[in-house]
Amino acid sequence: MTHQECSNPANHQQKTDELKVEIQRIIDNWRQEHPDQQMDLRGLDVRGADLTGANFYQADLSRTDLREVDLFRANLIHASLREAHLNQANLSRADLRQARLYGANLH
């Protein structure tokens, strides 16, 4: 993609939407192949990503960089977010029941 294409807001939004769909597809495929295992995403850096509605049920997101990530309506039930960076993340309507947030940065 050229600089001109990247600077076009419509192209940027399309790429963002495609990335979101791809991330969710990867998560869904992994869950189908490993139904009894905890998803290990420790240390992942996804700053600024749109993960609206993502399913991170029981995922280990310890020490992940989730700054400015959109987690609107994300499933974070039983997820481990220990020492995760959640600065300016959108957690509106995210399900955080029994999520572990020890040492997480929520400023």
PDB file of C-alpha atoms in Angstrom:
ATOM      1  CA  MET A   1       0.000   0.000   0.000  1.00  0.00           C
ATOM      2  CA  THR A   2       1.415   3.383  -0.982  1.00  0.00           C
ATOM      3  CA  HIS A   3       1.635   6.403   1.299  1.00  0.00           C
ATOM      4  CA  GLN A   4      -1.167   8.061  -0.688  1.00  0.00           C
ATOM      5  CA  GLU A   5      -3.421   5.022  -0.167  1.00  0.00           C
ATOM      6  CA  CYS A   6      -2.615   4.958   3.562  1.00  0.00           C
ATOM      7  CA  SER A   7      -3.472   8.630   3.965  1.00  0.00           C
ATOM      8  CA  ASN A   8      -6.943   8.060   2.490  1.00  0.00           C
ATOM      9  CA  PRO A   9      -9.301   7.602   5.477  1.00  0.00           C
ATOM     10  CA  ALA A  10     -11.519   5.141   3.577  1.00  0.00           C
ATOM     11  CA  ASN A  11      -8.527   2.893   2.756  1.00  0.00           C
ATOM     12  CA  HIS A  12      -7.249   3.132   6.318  1.00  0.00           C
ATOM     13  CA  GLN A  13     -10.647   2.103   7.701  1.00  0.00           C
ATOM     14  CA  GLN A  14     -10.860  -0.794   5.243  1.00  0.00           C
ATOM     15  CA  LYS A  15      -7.411  -2.059   6.297  1.00  0.00           C
ATOM     16  CA  THR A  16      -8.355  -1.675   9.964  1.00  0.00           C
ATOM     17  CA  ASP A  17     -11.544  -3.666   9.397  1.00  0.00           C
ATOM     18  CA  GLU A  18      -9.655  -6.376   7.490  1.00  0.00           C
ATOM     19  CA  LEU A  19      -7.099  -6.677  10.299  1.00  0.00           C
ATOM     20  CA  LYS A  20      -9.860  -6.966  12.895  1.00  0.00           C
ATOM     21  CA  VAL A  21     -11.537  -9.765  10.930  1.00  0.00           C
ATOM     22  CA  GLU A  22      -8.202 -11.558  10.506  1.00  0.00           C
ATOM     23  CA  ILE A  23      -7.375 -11.361  14.221  1.00  0.00           C
ATOM     24  CA  GLN A  24     -10.803 -12.704  15.144  1.00  0.00           C
ATOM     25  CA  ARG A  25     -10.455 -15.507  12.563  1.00  0.00           C
ATOM     26  CA  ILE A  26      -7.109 -16.544  14.063  1.00  0.00           C
ATOM     27  CA  ILE A  27      -8.568 -16.541  17.571  1.00  0.00           C
ATOM     28  CA  ASP A  28     -11.628 -18.542  16.498  1.00  0.00           C
ATOM     29  CA  ASN A  29      -9.532 -21.123  14.601  1.00  0.00           C
ATOM     30  CA  TRP A  30      -7.161 -21.556  17.532  1.00  0.00           C
ATOM     31  CA  ARG A  31     -10.088 -22.070  19.910  1.00  0.00           C
ATOM     32  CA  GLN A  32     -11.582 -24.751  17.631  1.00  0.00           C
ATOM     33  CA  GLU A  33      -8.274 -26.606  17.404  1.00  0.00           C
ATOM     34  CA  HIS A  34      -7.459 -26.278  21.133  1.00  0.00           C
ATOM     35  CA  PRO A  35     -10.793 -26.216  22.996  1.00  0.00           C
ATOM     36  CA  ASP A  36      -9.327 -27.279  26.336  1.00  0.00           C
ATOM     37  CA  GLN A  37      -6.242 -25.040  26.391  1.00  0.00           C
ATOM     38  CA  GLN A  38      -5.784 -21.535  27.673  1.00  0.00           C
ATOM     39  CA  MET A  39      -4.824 -19.111  24.908  1.00  0.00           C
ATOM     40  CA  ASP A  40      -1.336 -17.779  25.727  1.00  0.00           C
ATOM     41  CA  LEU A  41      -0.913 -14.235  24.439  1.00  0.00           C
ATOM     42  CA  ARG A  42       1.573 -13.045  27.068  1.00  0.00           C
ATOM     43  CA  GLY A  43       3.574  -9.993  26.069  1.00  0.00           C
ATOM     44  CA  LEU A  44       1.599  -9.316  22.881  1.00  0.00           C
ATOM     45  CA  ASP A  45       1.784  -5.723  21.581  1.00  0.00           C
ATOM     46  CA  VAL A  46      -1.446  -4.695  19.863  1.00  0.00           C
ATOM     47  CA  ARG A  47      -1.431  -0.986  20.684  1.00  0.00           C
ATOM     48  CA  GLY A  48      -4.290   0.864  19.018  1.00  0.00           C
ATOM     49  CA  ALA A  49      -5.951  -2.237  17.542  1.00  0.00           C
ATOM     50  CA  ASP A  50      -9.709  -2.542  17.170  1.00  0.00           C
ATOM     51  CA  LEU A  51     -10.627  -5.752  18.987  1.00  0.00           C
ATOM     52  CA  THR A  52     -14.305  -4.946  19.407  1.00  0.00           C
ATOM     53  CA  GLY A  53     -16.187  -8.062  20.476  1.00  0.00           C
ATOM     54  CA  ALA A  54     -13.074 -10.267  20.591  1.00  0.00           C
ATOM     55  CA  ASN A  55     -13.328 -13.476  22.592  1.00  0.00           C
ATOM     56  CA  PHE A  56     -10.468 -13.704  25.076  1.00  0.00           C
ATOM     57  CA  TYR A  57     -12.267 -16.085  27.437  1.00  0.00           C
ATOM     58  CA  GLN A  58      -9.650 -17.562  29.808  1.00  0.00           C
ATOM     59  CA  ALA A  59      -6.806 -16.101  27.711  1.00  0.00           C
ATOM     60  CA  ASP A  60      -3.487 -15.226  29.320  1.00  0.00           C
ATOM     61  CA  LEU A  61      -2.891 -11.599  28.374  1.00  0.00           C
ATOM     62  CA  SER A  62      -0.289 -10.966  31.072  1.00  0.00           C
ATOM     63  CA  ARG A  63       2.109  -8.121  30.287  1.00  0.00           C
ATOM     64  CA  THR A  64       0.326  -7.360  26.992  1.00  0.00           C
ATOM     65  CA  ASP A  65       0.360  -3.850  25.568  1.00  0.00           C
ATOM     66  CA  LEU A  66      -3.292  -2.984  25.075  1.00  0.00           C
ATOM     67  CA  ARG A  67      -2.886   0.794  25.151  1.00  0.00           C
ATOM     68  CA  GLU A  68      -5.589   2.576  23.150  1.00  0.00           C
ATOM     69  CA  VAL A  69      -7.103  -0.781  22.104  1.00  0.00           C
ATOM     70  CA  ASP A  70     -10.838  -0.903  21.468  1.00  0.00           C
ATOM     71  CA  LEU A  71     -12.159  -3.807  23.555  1.00  0.00           C
ATOM     72  CA  PHE A  72     -15.806  -2.732  23.359  1.00  0.00           C
ATOM     73  CA  ARG A  73     -17.971  -5.772  24.184  1.00  0.00           C
ATOM     74  CA  ALA A  74     -14.907  -8.045  24.380  1.00  0.00           C
ATOM     75  CA  ASN A  75     -15.209 -11.265  26.348  1.00  0.00           C
ATOM     76  CA  LEU A  76     -12.485 -11.168  29.001  1.00  0.00           C
ATOM     77  CA  ILE A  77     -14.160 -13.575  31.433  1.00  0.00           C
ATOM     78  CA  HIS A  78     -11.511 -15.406  33.482  1.00  0.00           C
ATOM     79  CA  ALA A  79      -8.761 -13.716  31.426  1.00  0.00           C
ATOM     80  CA  SER A  80      -5.435 -12.944  33.065  1.00  0.00           C
ATOM     81  CA  LEU A  81      -4.473  -9.315  32.503  1.00  0.00           C
ATOM     82  CA  ARG A  82      -1.695  -9.238  35.091  1.00  0.00           C
ATOM     83  CA  GLU A  83       0.644  -6.301  34.536  1.00  0.00           C
ATOM     84  CA  ALA A  84      -1.106  -5.505  31.237  1.00  0.00           C
ATOM     85  CA  HIS A  85      -0.976  -1.942  29.908  1.00  0.00           C
ATOM     86  CA  LEU A  86      -4.581  -0.823  29.421  1.00  0.00           C
ATOM     87  CA  ASN A  87      -3.974   2.940  29.287  1.00  0.00           C
ATOM     88  CA  GLN A  88      -6.763   4.616  27.310  1.00  0.00           C
ATOM     89  CA  ALA A  89      -8.200   1.241  26.262  1.00  0.00           C
ATOM     90  CA  ASN A  90     -11.932   1.226  25.608  1.00  0.00           C
ATOM     91  CA  LEU A  91     -13.362  -1.334  28.025  1.00  0.00           C
ATOM     92  CA  SER A  92     -16.964  -0.166  27.584  1.00  0.00           C
ATOM     93  CA  ARG A  93     -19.331  -3.117  27.932  1.00  0.00           C
ATOM     94  CA  ALA A  94     -16.382  -5.531  28.057  1.00  0.00           C
ATOM     95  CA  ASP A  95     -17.133  -8.545  30.234  1.00  0.00           C
ATOM     96  CA  LEU A  96     -14.433  -8.638  32.901  1.00  0.00           C
ATOM     97  CA  ARG A  97     -16.100 -11.092  35.276  1.00  0.00           C
ATOM     98  CA  GLN A  98     -13.448 -12.903  37.281  1.00  0.00           C
ATOM     99  CA  ALA A  99     -10.672 -11.394  35.148  1.00  0.00           C
ATOM    100  CA  ARG A 100      -7.353 -11.082  36.987  1.00  0.00           C
ATOM    101  CA  LEU A 101      -6.051  -7.523  36.836  1.00  0.00           C
ATOM    102  CA  TYR A 102      -3.243  -7.647  39.432  1.00  0.00           C
ATOM    103  CA  GLY A 103      -0.690  -4.984  38.613  1.00  0.00           C
ATOM    104  CA  ALA A 104      -2.517  -3.895  35.434  1.00  0.00           C
ATOM    105  CA  ASN A 105      -2.029  -0.273  34.433  1.00  0.00           C
ATOM    106  CA  LEU A 106      -5.465   1.292  33.936  1.00  0.00           C
ATOM    107  CA  HIS A 107      -4.482   4.987  33.965  1.00  0.00           C
TER     108      HIS A 107
END
